[in-house]
Every structure is written in structure tokens, then in C-alpha cells.
Amino acid sequence: MASPAETSSPPDDVIARQAALLARPPTLERRMANAIRALAIDAVERANSGHPGLPLGMADVATVLWTRFLKFDAADPRWPDRDRFVLSAGHGSMLLYALLHLTGHAGMGMDVLERFRQLHSAAAGHPEYGAHPAIETTTGPLGQGIATAVGMALGERMLAARFGRSLVDHRTWVIASDGDLMEGISHEAASLAGHLRLDKLTVLYDDNHISIDGATRLATSDDALKRFAAYGWATKRIDGHDPAQIAAALSFAMRSKKPTLIACRTIIGFGSPHKAGTSGAHGAALGAAEAAATKAALGWTAAPFTVPEDLAQAWQEAGGRGATPRRAWLKRATRHPQRAEFERTLAGRLPDNWLEKLAALKAEIAESKPKLATRQSSQKVLEALVPLVPELIGGSADLTGSNLTRVKDMAEVAPGQFAGRYLHFGIREHAMAAAMNGLALSGGLIPYGGTFFVFSDYLRPALRLAALMHLRVIHVLTHDSIGLGEDGPTHQAVEHLASLRAMPNLLVFRPADTIETAESFELALRRSDGPSALVLCRQSLPTLRADVTENRTARGAYVLAEAASARQATLIASGSEVAIAMAARETLAAQGIAAAVVSLPCWELFAQQDAAYQAETLGTAPRFGIEAAAGFGWERWLGPDGVFIGMAGFGASAPYEELYRHFGITAEALVHAVQKRLALH
Ligand SMILES: Cc1ncc(C[n+]2csc(CCOP(=O)(O)OP(=O)(O)O)c2C)c(N)n1
Ligand SMILES: [Mg+2]
């Protein structure tokens, strides 16, 4: 059913402003913008689905940016020193596809636009990283694009500090909408960017006063410019349909010593006689009659999916503007003393010797068998990795001393100082995770970031995009259960393991000791096609593994301790509960019950093993799972007859040993369950 907003007609001021703008003699630039508009109209009509409002509204801004300012060469969309363009308001995807098509990018021919929103089309509903090489990041969930772009702008500064301006000197441009600026993540990210003085970041705000429910004043009355100014940004307000003002604002942004927000006052659905300036233009095809009327109002007479020769030519030239600077860059890169290192990191190849210190650490740990919390194990592992893997950069959302994410010799990144490797993200988990995505997308950097496991909820949407985009980012999530003790149920993760395990293409590691932690990090770093979450505990755990030659975590689960004789029970656990299972095994053995312990640090990797390995590991004896978390999903490994010991609800505030007893997550409880199941009780 149409909402009242969708059926409303353009307000008088929009009609007057649009008429005045359309009465101006059409310049080449305006006609070039109209080519974007026409293609957006055609593609949305053909698909009978999509969002014409933003491309029609922002076409003038995009035309000035792409023809005069954006540094790119359509012949090589992966040129490392290209400017980054992020369409944060991903629903306006046809703007991006039209730009890529018009500037002559291979793989975005008219046939692709004609298949907008169809299966396997590079012109998907929202821009998808990987669907076309010029799509810098996946957008659509509002706010993610701008926050990812903050990571890209930060990545540029960090890479420039490492390799110098002759190799790395580019800008990041973002188109963001009302929705982007309303989302909380953009507030976090803008605050971080302002603090760090990311002056090569420019946000072009599509200030059209309209969102889906109608006028933005229905839901917001803040002054975005004042807000951004308070974050430390330079701001400007312009008429988003006036090329001279647009160009002046973009020049201003280039000179600015701060990140810049340019509020471009636009008319959503510009040109549409009956839908311009209304939410009716936002997210549905205009309809044949309105599409024709819009083209007529714009003075566009070309057939659908065609562009007049002079405009095609002018756009093609814009697509080649970057050829000369790119060739000059290639020459510089060839001669650059750090060329090999630059190429290695960009290709995502780890250094040859990256595991040397880790191997030594594992050997030493297997020998000395310390009692450590896995967050401390993680710190030891990072101490071994950080010196040998220069592209590894770390940070935390204000929990450095708890997450133990900073290791010695890691200088910090600070405003204007980007040579360091450690980031204080502040209490901004969501922006941290999105910025990590942007850092990974910059190429040549592998970010890890820490927070408490329970607060993975605060960053989940960005982690989901990392999984969707196949990005190598590593989340260090400590204080993973009731094992954190006194801080209580607000801080104790319960459902988070199940929830993260449900996410496609994310590896969730919950290691049981230092050896498994080292193995998990090794796997997370080796992985080049997706994110990893390391779920780590606060309380001390014994070292359980003595063998270090094979990375046993790589198989997801393995028999840590086989039963002394034919298995009567298989105890399956992860993380801090593996030690509990080992204790239960011992008690059972004393009672003549032969139980094996299976350590299950990574469900996803275990699920990838062949059926024979899985069957052999899990065995045919009754299975018992123990994990200080919700049991959701455990039947996958336990089968219908299995027994699960874990959390049935939220935790509580108390010393952790007491909590384990209170919630019955103990060796005694496990022993009892086995006895009962085997009817020996
Ligand atoms: C996180 C998130 N919430 C909701 C949506 C659904 N949605 C898509 S666009 C939009 C708002 C549209 O307003 P605006 O951002 O101003 O875009 P415009 O209509 O001006 O193009 C919403 C709520 C979304 N894409 N992402
Ligand atoms: Mg809007």
C-alpha cells in the first residue's frame, strides 16, 4: 500500500527551483549529468526495481567530481594510487554503474546496465565489492560506506607514512545520504576521522531532505554541518545542482587541513515532474509515463540505453584523464627502493619468515606449560608475529589493557602521525570494525582489533560486511563468558558464539590454550578470503597441548586425549571448557569409564573436513558437549542423543569459579552426566 508520502506531489519550492534550473541553457556538463540520469531511469524501469532518486539528484555533483577531480584511470581500476570513491548510500547504485559505464570501464557495458539487479550482473541491487574491480566496497547498509571510507583514508595515511608520497598519495571521496548521516556508525566514524585529521577524506552529503518515510524533519532536527564541525571537520553548504559551486567546494576540500563535509542541497529525483522532491522518487521505478516526462523535462531525446555520441565521447575522455598520472606513478614505482615490499603487501603475501618466532614460542610453551588466559596467550602470539609481519596493524576500542592487543615496539597512530601500528579506536566498536574493513580494502594492511566478546554485537554489521567482502580482518574478542566473573551478565557473552557461528564466511576460533591460540592466529593470518574472530578468555587455563608440529586447529576439531580403551563417551569442548573436560576424563578414568576429549576450537573448519575424519573424531560413543555459552546449534555435533552442558540463560555477577559452580559447568557435572547417560549412576 502506498504511504501518504509516496503519493504526495512535489512541494511548491521544489517545483520553482527545478523549473529555474531546467530553464538554464544546457551546458555540456549538464548534458553529461543527464546521461547518468537517463541511464538510471532506463535501468530502474527495465528492472522495475531500484532507486532513481539519488542518481537523479546527485548526477551534477558526481559529474563534476568524476570529470574534474577524481583521480582514476578506467583502463586500470585497481591502480593502487587511485582515488577511492565510495557510494555510501548504496541504494543509489545506478549512479555508480552509470559512471563506470560512461567512463569506459571494461565489464560495465550497456548489456550489464540492461541487466541491472539480475542474477550475476555486475550491476547488482547495491554495489558489491568483487562484482566489478572499480567497486571499492560493498554498500547498502546505511552508514557502513562512510565508516569504511574513514578506514580507507586512514589506510592511505598509514601506507604513505610507510612507503612515501611518491607511491601513496590519493584521496577518498564519499557520497552519503541523509540515512548515512543519521546512522550512529557515521557519528562514531566522523568523530574518529576528525580526531585523526584525515584531511584527504571528503564526504559529499546528498542533502535532499527526504528519506523513505517522507521529509527528514519527521525524524531529525540536528544540524549536520554543526555536528561535523564539532567533530573537527571543515564544512560547506552548496547548491548541489550548480557546477560552479560544486567545483569550488571540491577545490576547498582539496586544500582543507581537515576532513571535509560538503552538504549538497539537491532535489531527489531531479527532473521528474511529479516525483521530484518527494520520497516517491526514492526507491521505485518512475513508471513509463513519468520516466518519459522526466526525460522530456531534462531535454533528453536519445533512445533508452543509448547515449549521444558527443556525450559518450566527453565521458570517455574523463575516463582516461588519469592515464598520464598513472603512467608516471608506474615509472616511480618501478624505481622505488621499497618496490618489492610494496608489491608483496599489496598482493597480500605474508613475509617468508613470518612464522619463525611463533614456532619458537610454541616450542617454548609446550615445554614450560604455563597457566595463561588465552587473552594473554594472544598477546604472546602477537609479540611473536608483530615484528615479523609489518603489515599487521592493531588496535582496540578502548580496552587495550584488557584485550592485551598492544605489544611492545608498536608505536601508536595519532593525529597527523601515521607511521605507528597501533590504533586507539576509542569506544567506537562499530566504527572500529568498519574502519578495519576500510584498512583491509586499502591493500597492504592486515588489521586486528579488540573489544569484549559481548560487544561484538556493537560491531556485527561491519563484521558481516567483512565476511561478505572476503576481507582479511581479525577480531580479538576477549572476556568471552561467565569466566570474566564479577562484571556480571551485561558483560558475559552467552548467545554470541552461536550468533557468530551462524554468519557465513566467518571463522570463529575459541582456542583452549596458548598452542591453539597460536594456531588460530596462524590460520587467521593465512586466510586471505575472509575474517576471523578469536574468542578469548580472561581466566587462566593450563597448557593442554604438548605436540606442536602439526597445526591441529586447522582441522577445526581433533582428539586431544583418546580414551584409554574403547571409547564409552566423547567429551567435546571449546576454549576454557576443554580443561574441564580433561579433568572429567580423568575422574571418569578412575571410575573405569573410558572417555575421549575432543577439542573443537573452530566449528567452520571442522565442518569442512571429510565425513570420515568427522566420524572418527566424534566417535560412536555417546557425546557430551560442554561450553560456557548457549547450546544453540550444538546438536550438529552431539546428535539427537547428545547431552549439552552450558548456559540456559544470562550469567550473573560473582567470582568466576563460583559462577561455574552456580551454573553447573563443572567437571563434576560432566562426570555426572556421563554416568547418568551410561546408566551407571
Ligand atoms: C542500516 C539501514 N537501515 C535501513 C535501510 C533501508 N533504507 C534504504 S535507503 C533508506 C533511507 C533513504 O533516505 P536517504 O538515505 O536520505 O536516501 P534518499 O532517499 O535521499 O536517496 C533506508 C531507511 C538501509 N539500507 N540500511
Ligand atoms: Mg535523503
XYZ file of C-alpha atoms and ligand atoms in Angstrom:
708
model
C 0.000 0.000 0.000
C 1.334 3.423 -0.857
C 2.078 5.625 2.109
C 0.815 9.209 2.063
C 4.381 10.355 1.450
C 4.668 8.259 -1.693
C 1.568 9.767 -3.193
C 2.456 13.353 -2.303
C 3.401 15.733 -5.090
C 6.439 17.983 -5.246
C 6.301 20.939 -2.868
C 5.994 24.373 -4.476
C 9.560 25.423 -3.685
C 10.899 22.298 -5.390
C 8.750 22.932 -8.458
C 10.002 26.505 -8.676
C 13.656 25.606 -8.114
C 13.545 22.732 -10.568
C 11.882 24.886 -13.201
C 14.528 27.573 -12.790
C 17.341 25.045 -13.073
C 15.821 23.362 -16.112
C 15.320 26.726 -17.798
C 19.069 27.302 -17.878
C 20.684 26.666 -21.263
C 22.005 23.090 -21.226
C 25.772 23.064 -20.938
C 27.844 20.051 -21.942
C 28.344 19.336 -18.261
C 24.607 19.376 -17.554
C 24.006 17.084 -20.524
C 26.719 14.739 -19.275
C 24.924 14.609 -15.945
C 21.708 13.928 -17.780
C 23.339 10.874 -19.352
C 23.707 9.471 -15.833
C 20.097 10.343 -15.153
C 18.805 8.740 -18.338
C 20.724 5.513 -17.736
C 19.499 5.352 -14.152
C 15.921 5.853 -15.282
C 16.254 3.214 -18.010
C 17.880 0.591 -15.812
C 15.388 1.017 -12.988
C 12.495 0.906 -15.451
C 13.874 -2.236 -17.106
C 14.338 -3.953 -13.744
C 11.124 -2.430 -12.457
C 13.077 -2.152 -9.251
C 15.723 0.147 -7.852
C 16.301 3.689 -6.666
C 16.176 6.507 -9.221
C 16.004 9.360 -6.684
C 19.659 9.541 -5.708
C 21.211 9.248 -9.176
C 18.841 11.911 -10.487
C 19.615 14.163 -7.537
C 23.393 13.699 -7.328
C 24.228 13.464 -11.037
C 25.546 17.033 -11.176
C 27.809 16.568 -8.162
C 29.065 13.219 -9.461
C 29.760 14.667 -12.897
C 31.933 17.479 -11.537
C 33.757 15.033 -9.243
C 34.398 12.381 -11.858
C 35.295 14.691 -14.743
C 37.462 17.194 -12.895
C 38.669 15.907 -9.528
C 38.617 12.135 -9.022
C 41.994 10.581 -9.834
C 41.327 7.357 -11.695
C 42.081 5.595 -14.940
C 39.276 3.474 -16.328
C 41.911 1.312 -18.030
C 43.185 0.107 -14.636
C 40.602 0.320 -11.869
C 42.954 -1.417 -9.430
C 45.770 1.127 -9.848
C 46.970 1.264 -6.228
C 47.217 5.046 -6.072
C 43.774 5.808 -7.495
C 41.414 7.959 -5.511
C 38.776 5.923 -3.721
C 35.138 6.635 -4.476
C 32.597 5.219 -2.067
C 28.879 5.424 -2.704
C 27.875 5.086 0.908
C 24.211 5.433 0.013
C 24.440 2.156 -1.863
C 20.782 2.208 -2.828
C 21.771 4.807 -5.419
C 23.868 2.126 -7.132
C 22.819 3.141 -10.640
C 24.770 6.366 -10.136
C 27.952 4.334 -9.753
C 27.177 1.891 -12.553
C 26.308 4.726 -14.936
C 29.587 6.467 -14.061
C 31.599 3.285 -14.597
C 29.839 2.639 -17.864
C 30.207 6.171 -19.199
C 33.886 6.456 -18.258
C 34.598 3.310 -20.249
C 35.306 0.715 -17.601
C 35.518 -2.779 -19.061
C 32.911 -5.087 -17.610
C 30.261 -2.387 -17.304
C 28.937 -2.288 -20.845
C 25.393 -1.339 -21.728
C 24.480 -5.032 -21.627
C 25.360 -5.015 -17.929
C 23.217 -1.958 -17.223
C 20.379 -3.613 -19.094
C 20.667 -6.455 -16.613
C 20.619 -4.188 -13.552
C 19.559 -6.181 -10.484
C 19.554 -9.523 -12.335
C 21.411 -12.664 -11.279
C 25.200 -12.479 -11.859
C 25.044 -8.919 -13.184
C 27.938 -6.718 -12.028
C 25.214 -4.085 -11.669
C 23.659 -5.692 -8.595
C 20.962 -4.078 -6.477
C 23.550 -2.475 -4.237
C 27.256 -2.121 -5.113
C 29.078 -5.334 -4.300
C 32.816 -5.493 -3.757
C 34.208 -8.038 -6.182
C 31.337 -7.777 -8.655
C 33.393 -5.246 -10.606
C 37.007 -4.173 -9.960
C 36.038 -0.497 -9.691
C 33.571 -1.122 -6.884
C 35.699 -0.228 -3.858
C 33.432 -1.617 -1.158
C 30.031 -3.155 -0.628
C 27.455 -0.625 0.476
C 23.757 -0.620 1.179
C 23.530 -0.902 4.947
C 23.468 2.835 5.586
C 26.423 4.298 7.429
C 28.804 1.458 6.577
C 30.222 3.131 3.480
C 31.217 6.358 5.173
C 32.779 4.456 8.093
C 34.620 2.118 5.737
C 35.858 5.173 3.865
C 37.306 6.522 7.103
C 39.337 3.304 7.251
C 40.415 3.776 3.642
C 41.512 7.350 4.308
C 43.381 6.178 7.395
C 44.942 3.350 5.391
C 46.152 5.842 2.822
C 47.874 7.908 5.514
C 49.434 4.816 7.100
C 50.693 3.469 3.789
C 52.009 6.911 2.813
C 53.916 7.020 6.105
C 55.493 3.670 5.224
C 56.138 3.996 1.513
C 56.205 7.736 0.923
C 54.085 10.088 -1.115
C 55.601 9.083 -4.415
C 53.824 5.719 -4.083
C 50.836 6.587 -1.940
C 49.098 9.914 -2.377
C 45.410 9.648 -3.031
C 42.109 10.918 -1.699
C 38.900 9.266 -0.548
C 35.582 10.654 -1.766
C 32.241 9.589 -0.377
C 28.673 10.239 -1.403
C 26.490 9.892 1.673
C 22.785 10.378 2.177
C 20.525 11.529 4.981
C 20.267 7.931 6.109
C 24.059 7.565 6.223
C 24.351 10.589 8.459
C 21.525 9.508 10.733
C 23.024 6.094 11.421
C 25.052 6.002 14.626
C 28.056 4.408 12.970
C 28.609 7.540 10.900
C 28.765 9.607 14.068
C 31.448 7.344 15.523
C 33.382 7.268 12.282
C 33.163 11.015 11.670
C 34.371 11.691 15.183
C 37.343 9.380 14.660
C 38.184 10.942 11.282
C 38.010 14.435 12.738
C 40.220 13.450 15.645
C 42.833 11.878 13.387
C 42.646 14.840 10.979
C 42.102 12.680 7.916
C 42.279 15.668 5.615
C 42.155 13.683 2.390
C 38.665 12.458 3.132
C 35.720 14.305 1.610
C 32.079 13.480 2.142
C 29.573 14.794 -0.351
C 26.335 14.788 1.540
C 23.214 14.402 -0.576
C 21.260 16.908 1.447
C 17.876 16.321 -0.166
C 15.775 16.490 2.995
C 13.978 13.294 2.002
C 14.130 9.722 3.192
C 11.679 6.851 2.839
C 9.021 7.949 5.289
C 8.940 11.430 3.809
C 10.688 14.630 4.845
C 13.717 14.101 7.084
C 12.227 16.612 9.524
C 9.855 13.829 10.560
C 12.723 12.252 12.448
C 15.664 14.606 12.751
C 16.309 18.208 13.562
C 20.037 18.255 14.096
C 22.349 20.434 12.065
C 24.690 18.006 10.371
C 27.183 20.722 9.470
C 27.487 21.956 13.019
C 27.767 18.382 14.198
C 30.607 17.648 11.796
C 32.287 20.961 12.582
C 32.272 19.907 16.222
C 33.949 16.623 15.201
C 36.758 18.658 13.675
C 35.649 18.694 10.061
C 35.638 21.548 7.587
C 32.133 22.064 6.246
C 30.440 23.802 3.340
C 26.903 24.117 2.157
C 26.282 24.381 -1.580
C 23.642 24.132 -4.244
C 24.129 20.588 -5.464
C 22.877 21.435 -8.924
C 25.310 24.286 -9.557
C 28.532 23.033 -11.156
C 30.462 26.186 -10.252
C 29.610 25.844 -6.574
C 30.323 22.122 -6.670
C 33.735 22.666 -8.219
C 34.581 25.434 -5.760
C 33.632 23.212 -2.834
C 35.692 20.304 -4.131
C 38.701 22.625 -4.534
C 38.111 23.815 -0.991
C 38.128 20.193 0.183
C 41.426 19.564 -1.616
C 43.036 22.442 0.278
C 41.446 21.681 3.624
C 43.611 20.535 6.512
C 40.652 18.659 7.963
C 38.253 16.069 6.608
C 35.537 17.908 4.713
C 31.771 17.597 4.607
C 30.032 19.280 1.722
C 26.285 19.446 2.123
C 24.957 19.445 -1.412
C 21.408 20.754 -1.428
C 19.755 18.664 -4.081
C 16.343 17.695 -5.307
C 15.747 13.967 -5.037
C 14.516 12.633 -8.368
C 15.618 15.826 -10.136
C 13.725 16.310 -13.391
C 10.721 14.204 -12.521
C 7.665 16.467 -12.869
C 5.545 14.606 -10.345
C 8.004 12.877 -8.030
C 10.947 15.268 -7.648
C 11.465 16.378 -4.089
C 9.321 13.560 -2.704
C 10.041 10.190 -1.227
C 8.117 8.743 -4.162
C 11.350 9.178 -6.144
C 13.451 7.262 -3.621
C 13.039 3.601 -4.305
C 10.726 2.606 -7.104
C 10.689 2.813 -10.871
C 9.224 6.096 -12.049
C 6.819 4.267 -14.334
C 6.753 4.591 -18.119
C 4.793 7.833 -18.271
C 6.796 9.602 -15.562
C 10.068 8.310 -16.997
C 9.153 9.803 -20.374
C 8.031 13.054 -18.766
C 11.280 13.276 -16.812
C 13.404 12.764 -19.900
C 11.352 15.384 -21.699
C 11.860 17.830 -18.845
C 15.599 17.171 -18.993
C 15.596 17.642 -22.742
C 16.768 14.055 -23.234
C 15.691 12.610 -26.545
C 18.006 9.633 -27.038
C 16.503 6.133 -27.121
C 16.651 4.067 -23.933
C 20.123 2.715 -23.120
C 21.767 4.963 -25.674
C 23.993 7.989 -25.170
C 24.517 10.679 -27.839
C 27.927 10.480 -29.430
C 29.275 13.805 -28.158
C 28.402 12.929 -24.574
C 29.774 9.411 -24.866
C 32.984 10.944 -26.206
C 33.250 13.519 -23.415
C 32.697 10.861 -20.762
C 35.216 8.555 -22.388
C 37.790 11.320 -22.174
C 37.043 11.747 -18.487
C 37.724 8.035 -18.062
C 41.205 8.475 -19.497
C 42.192 11.596 -17.556
C 44.200 9.507 -15.115
C 46.242 7.660 -17.746
C 49.153 10.102 -17.624
C 49.445 10.302 -13.834
C 49.110 6.520 -13.686
C 51.977 6.027 -16.137
C 54.097 8.470 -14.157
C 53.261 6.568 -10.990
C 54.210 3.261 -12.610
C 57.611 4.716 -13.506
C 58.139 5.893 -9.949
C 57.008 2.551 -8.585
C 59.452 0.654 -10.792
C 62.365 2.631 -9.430
C 61.169 2.778 -5.852
C 63.580 1.259 -3.288
C 60.668 -0.377 -1.398
C 59.031 -1.709 -4.523
C 59.302 -5.385 -3.603
C 57.865 -4.846 -0.146
C 55.078 -2.660 -1.521
C 54.123 -5.284 -4.067
C 54.318 -8.097 -1.542
C 51.980 -6.452 0.924
C 49.589 -5.278 -1.772
C 49.362 -8.813 -3.093
C 48.533 -9.962 0.443
C 51.569 -12.292 0.595
C 52.988 -12.813 4.052
C 56.772 -12.424 4.528
C 58.817 -15.607 4.094
C 59.940 -15.783 7.704
C 56.685 -14.756 9.339
C 56.268 -17.926 11.421
C 59.803 -18.150 12.804
C 59.147 -16.545 16.167
C 55.771 -18.223 16.503
C 57.341 -21.647 16.065
C 59.842 -20.818 18.788
C 57.036 -19.600 21.053
C 55.026 -22.783 20.563
C 58.039 -24.948 21.348
C 58.803 -22.931 24.466
C 55.169 -23.078 25.668
C 54.901 -26.817 25.079
C 57.992 -27.158 27.231
C 57.182 -24.761 30.079
C 53.401 -25.368 30.106
C 52.393 -22.055 31.655
C 48.944 -21.282 33.012
C 47.659 -18.381 30.965
C 44.373 -16.819 29.997
C 44.013 -17.097 26.232
C 43.964 -13.293 26.028
C 47.492 -13.452 27.472
C 48.335 -16.225 25.032
C 47.105 -13.906 22.298
C 49.442 -11.185 23.479
C 52.368 -13.594 23.398
C 51.405 -14.660 19.907
C 51.173 -11.042 18.787
C 54.589 -10.386 20.302
C 55.906 -13.130 18.057
C 54.030 -12.010 14.940
C 54.157 -8.228 15.030
C 57.920 -7.838 14.498
C 57.926 -10.188 11.508
C 54.685 -9.104 9.819
C 54.963 -5.352 9.239
C 51.570 -5.130 7.555
C 49.888 -6.337 10.728
C 48.345 -3.354 12.494
C 46.373 -3.485 15.693
C 44.036 -1.622 17.916
C 41.280 -1.765 20.444
C 38.066 0.027 21.247
C 39.466 1.447 24.481
C 40.229 -1.910 26.070
C 43.903 -2.203 25.240
C 44.892 -3.290 28.745
C 42.106 -5.882 28.859
C 42.262 -7.175 25.299
C 46.069 -7.183 25.512
C 46.203 -6.164 21.881
C 49.176 -3.839 22.077
C 52.620 -5.336 22.127
C 55.984 -3.687 22.567
C 57.504 -1.794 19.681
C 54.056 -0.919 18.396
C 54.063 2.844 18.150
C 50.660 4.426 18.209
C 48.882 6.221 15.431
C 47.966 9.751 16.494
C 46.530 12.835 14.784
C 48.907 13.706 11.983
C 51.217 10.781 12.878
C 50.609 7.673 10.865
C 53.875 5.752 10.966
C 52.720 3.791 14.027
C 50.952 0.459 14.048
C 48.593 0.726 16.977
C 45.204 2.419 16.791
C 43.224 3.782 19.692
C 39.777 3.488 18.143
C 38.077 4.904 21.204
C 34.814 3.467 22.474
C 33.542 3.029 18.953
C 33.294 -0.699 18.218
C 31.125 -0.306 15.157
C 33.335 2.319 13.543
C 36.391 0.274 14.510
C 35.124 -2.768 12.636
C 34.106 -0.718 9.594
C 37.421 1.137 9.628
C 39.190 -2.230 9.817
C 37.317 -3.169 6.652
C 38.481 0.057 5.032
C 42.054 -0.556 6.163
C 41.956 -4.051 4.682
C 40.464 -2.655 1.467
C 43.317 -0.144 1.244
C 45.558 -3.080 0.413
C 48.835 -3.841 2.140
C 47.479 -3.830 5.689
C 46.111 -6.603 7.891
C 44.132 -5.093 10.760
C 43.200 -6.689 14.037
C 41.017 -5.020 16.633
C 39.897 -5.821 20.124
C 36.878 -5.469 22.332
C 34.975 -7.614 24.826
C 33.268 -10.567 23.161
C 29.849 -9.450 24.374
C 30.279 -6.188 22.491
C 30.719 -7.993 19.209
C 27.016 -7.122 18.971
C 28.072 -3.497 18.636
C 30.183 -4.216 15.581
C 28.362 -7.088 13.991
C 27.037 -5.279 10.875
C 30.574 -4.312 9.867
C 31.868 -7.803 10.566
C 29.087 -9.130 8.368
C 30.313 -6.933 5.524
C 33.873 -8.192 6.075
C 32.551 -11.725 5.690
C 30.530 -10.779 2.624
C 33.524 -8.991 1.068
C 36.021 -11.749 1.941
C 38.272 -9.370 3.860
C 41.195 -10.477 5.976
C 40.419 -8.753 9.253
C 40.919 -10.275 12.674
C 38.706 -9.572 15.661
C 40.265 -10.207 19.056
C 37.293 -10.741 21.350
C 38.274 -11.271 24.942
C 36.374 -11.880 28.199
C 34.327 -14.477 26.423
C 31.918 -15.937 29.021
C 30.869 -16.075 32.670
C 34.592 -16.690 33.097
C 35.032 -12.930 33.274
C 33.317 -13.062 36.635
C 32.315 -10.033 38.662
C 31.356 -7.672 35.827
C 28.217 -9.733 35.522
C 25.600 -10.585 32.928
C 25.826 -7.360 30.915
C 29.406 -8.277 30.131
C 29.089 -12.045 29.816
C 28.579 -13.377 26.322
C 26.020 -16.180 26.146
C 24.453 -16.292 22.698
C 27.366 -14.702 20.864
C 29.156 -17.887 19.866
C 26.008 -19.286 18.298
C 25.273 -15.985 16.662
C 28.722 -15.553 15.135
C 28.875 -19.214 14.104
C 25.705 -18.576 12.112
C 27.451 -15.953 9.987
C 28.616 -17.244 6.602
C 32.325 -16.997 5.785
C 33.427 -16.038 9.280
C 35.853 -18.295 11.116
C 35.155 -18.288 14.837
C 38.103 -19.604 16.847
C 37.780 -20.364 20.544
C 41.175 -21.764 21.479
C 41.765 -23.805 24.620
C 45.334 -22.840 25.393
C 48.346 -20.956 24.089
C 49.161 -23.540 21.438
C 45.668 -23.406 19.980
C 45.746 -19.613 20.195
C 48.958 -19.565 18.180
C 47.440 -21.980 15.674
C 44.283 -19.867 15.408
C 46.251 -16.700 14.692
C 48.309 -18.539 12.120
C 45.123 -19.662 10.359
C 43.530 -16.220 10.601
C 46.588 -14.643 9.014
C 46.955 -17.275 6.317
C 43.319 -16.830 5.425
C 43.056 -14.324 2.597
C 39.379 -14.712 1.849
C 37.541 -13.732 4.964
C 37.513 -12.506 8.534
C 38.306 -14.393 11.702
C 37.132 -13.892 15.244
C 39.350 -15.052 18.079
C 37.241 -15.640 21.144
C 39.471 -15.493 24.190
C 39.078 -15.799 27.920
C 40.031 -13.741 30.919
C 40.710 -16.565 33.372
C 43.888 -18.657 33.494
C 43.965 -22.005 31.720
C 46.513 -24.802 31.755
C 48.559 -25.596 28.679
C 46.965 -28.741 27.304
C 48.918 -29.396 24.166
C 52.429 -30.778 24.096
C 52.628 -31.541 20.390
C 53.298 -28.555 18.194
C 54.480 -29.912 14.884
C 51.063 -30.060 13.258
C 48.528 -27.209 13.352
C 45.672 -29.278 14.731
C 43.302 -26.321 14.936
C 43.397 -26.322 11.124
C 41.004 -29.268 11.145
C 38.604 -27.427 13.405
C 38.378 -30.249 15.925
C 40.635 -33.099 16.922
C 41.009 -35.761 19.579
C 43.056 -34.086 22.258
C 43.059 -37.111 24.557
C 41.910 -40.503 23.342
C 40.150 -42.888 25.681
C 42.439 -45.395 27.340
C 40.353 -48.273 25.970
C 37.317 -48.497 23.712
C 35.517 -45.154 23.970
C 32.444 -45.100 26.169
C 31.980 -41.379 25.939
C 33.246 -38.462 23.860
C 33.567 -35.149 25.674
C 33.546 -32.218 23.256
C 34.520 -28.739 24.366
C 35.993 -25.465 23.231
C 38.131 -22.805 24.861
C 38.139 -22.655 28.639
C 35.920 -25.724 28.935
C 38.441 -28.067 27.342
C 40.403 -28.141 30.589
C 37.179 -29.003 32.427
C 36.553 -31.856 30.008
C 40.097 -33.092 30.608
C 39.512 -33.115 34.355
C 36.250 -35.020 33.870
C 38.033 -37.526 31.673
C 40.486 -38.201 34.460
C 37.761 -38.705 37.072
C 35.904 -41.000 34.691
C 39.064 -42.976 34.026
C 39.480 -43.505 37.774
C 35.974 -44.940 37.747
C 36.826 -47.203 34.849
C 34.939 -45.199 32.227
C 36.930 -44.637 29.045
C 36.239 -41.165 27.703
C 37.948 -39.200 24.961
C 38.238 -35.411 24.852
C 37.718 -33.632 21.566
C 38.845 -30.044 21.375
C 36.612 -28.070 18.994
C 38.191 -24.655 18.509
C 36.600 -23.875 15.146
C 33.248 -25.245 14.002
C 33.562 -23.872 10.499
C 36.856 -25.633 9.791
C 35.596 -28.868 11.305
C 32.502 -28.677 9.114
C 34.821 -28.553 6.087
C 36.527 -31.859 6.959
C 35.523 -35.026 5.192
C 32.872 -37.230 6.726
C 35.398 -39.903 7.661
C 37.520 -37.504 9.728
C 34.448 -36.053 11.390
C 33.106 -39.508 12.238
C 36.445 -40.702 13.544
C 36.867 -37.606 15.697
C 33.365 -37.585 17.140
C 33.231 -41.359 17.564
C 30.218 -43.598 18.011
C 30.060 -43.467 21.809
C 27.571 -41.089 23.456
C 28.623 -37.465 23.058
C 28.737 -34.749 25.667
C 29.253 -31.102 24.812
C 30.429 -28.524 27.312
C 30.741 -24.830 26.567
C 30.043 -21.833 28.825
C 27.531 -20.487 26.330
C 24.104 -21.134 24.864
C 23.774 -24.604 23.401
C 22.071 -23.361 20.251
C 23.454 -25.376 17.354
C 25.353 -27.956 19.379
C 23.051 -30.763 18.232
C 25.000 -30.534 14.992
C 27.926 -32.236 16.723
C 26.149 -34.043 19.539
C 23.417 -35.664 17.502
C 19.894 -36.160 18.813
C 21.033 -38.185 21.818
C 23.831 -35.927 22.949
C 23.990 -34.067 26.222
C 24.945 -30.397 26.397
C 26.225 -28.612 29.457
C 26.303 -24.847 29.209
C 24.255 -21.731 29.768
C 20.466 -21.770 29.702
C 20.100 -18.037 30.318
C 22.096 -14.967 31.247
C 25.012 -15.057 33.651
C 25.480 -13.293 36.978
C 27.923 -11.177 38.907
C 30.305 -13.166 41.112
C 33.839 -14.543 41.163
C 34.129 -16.814 38.167
C 34.818 -20.083 39.985
C 31.585 -19.592 41.866
C 29.714 -18.850 38.646
C 30.959 -22.040 37.017
C 29.695 -23.948 40.033
C 26.426 -21.997 40.149
C 25.644 -22.673 36.503
C 26.804 -26.264 36.730
C 29.561 -26.009 34.155
C 31.999 -28.232 36.009
C 33.899 -31.459 35.669
C 31.607 -32.978 38.307
C 28.522 -32.092 36.296
C 30.072 -33.581 33.197
C 31.048 -36.757 35.054
C 27.564 -36.995 36.442
C 26.014 -36.574 33.017
C 28.203 -39.343 31.612
C 27.378 -41.659 34.494
C 23.692 -40.982 34.095
C 23.763 -41.493 30.371
C 25.655 -44.721 30.698
C 23.137 -45.725 33.386
C 25.900 -46.324 35.856
C 24.603 -43.835 38.347
C 21.041 0.305 8.102
C 19.948 0.501 7.124
N 18.701 0.725 7.561
C 17.687 0.869 6.687
C 17.908 0.780 5.349
C 16.743 0.878 4.363
N 16.853 2.180 3.658
C 17.370 2.265 2.433
S 17.530 3.856 1.923
C 16.839 4.431 3.358
C 16.730 5.895 3.645
C 16.542 6.732 2.473
O 16.840 8.056 2.759
P 18.212 8.683 2.324
O 19.309 7.966 2.961
O 18.119 10.138 2.581
O 18.280 8.386 0.776
P 17.475 9.122 -0.375
O 16.047 8.689 -0.265
O 17.641 10.566 -0.168
O 18.111 8.608 -1.620
C 16.508 3.376 4.192
C 15.866 3.559 5.516
C 19.234 0.551 4.928
N 19.552 0.447 3.646
N 20.221 0.450 5.828
Mg 17.715 11.764 1.512
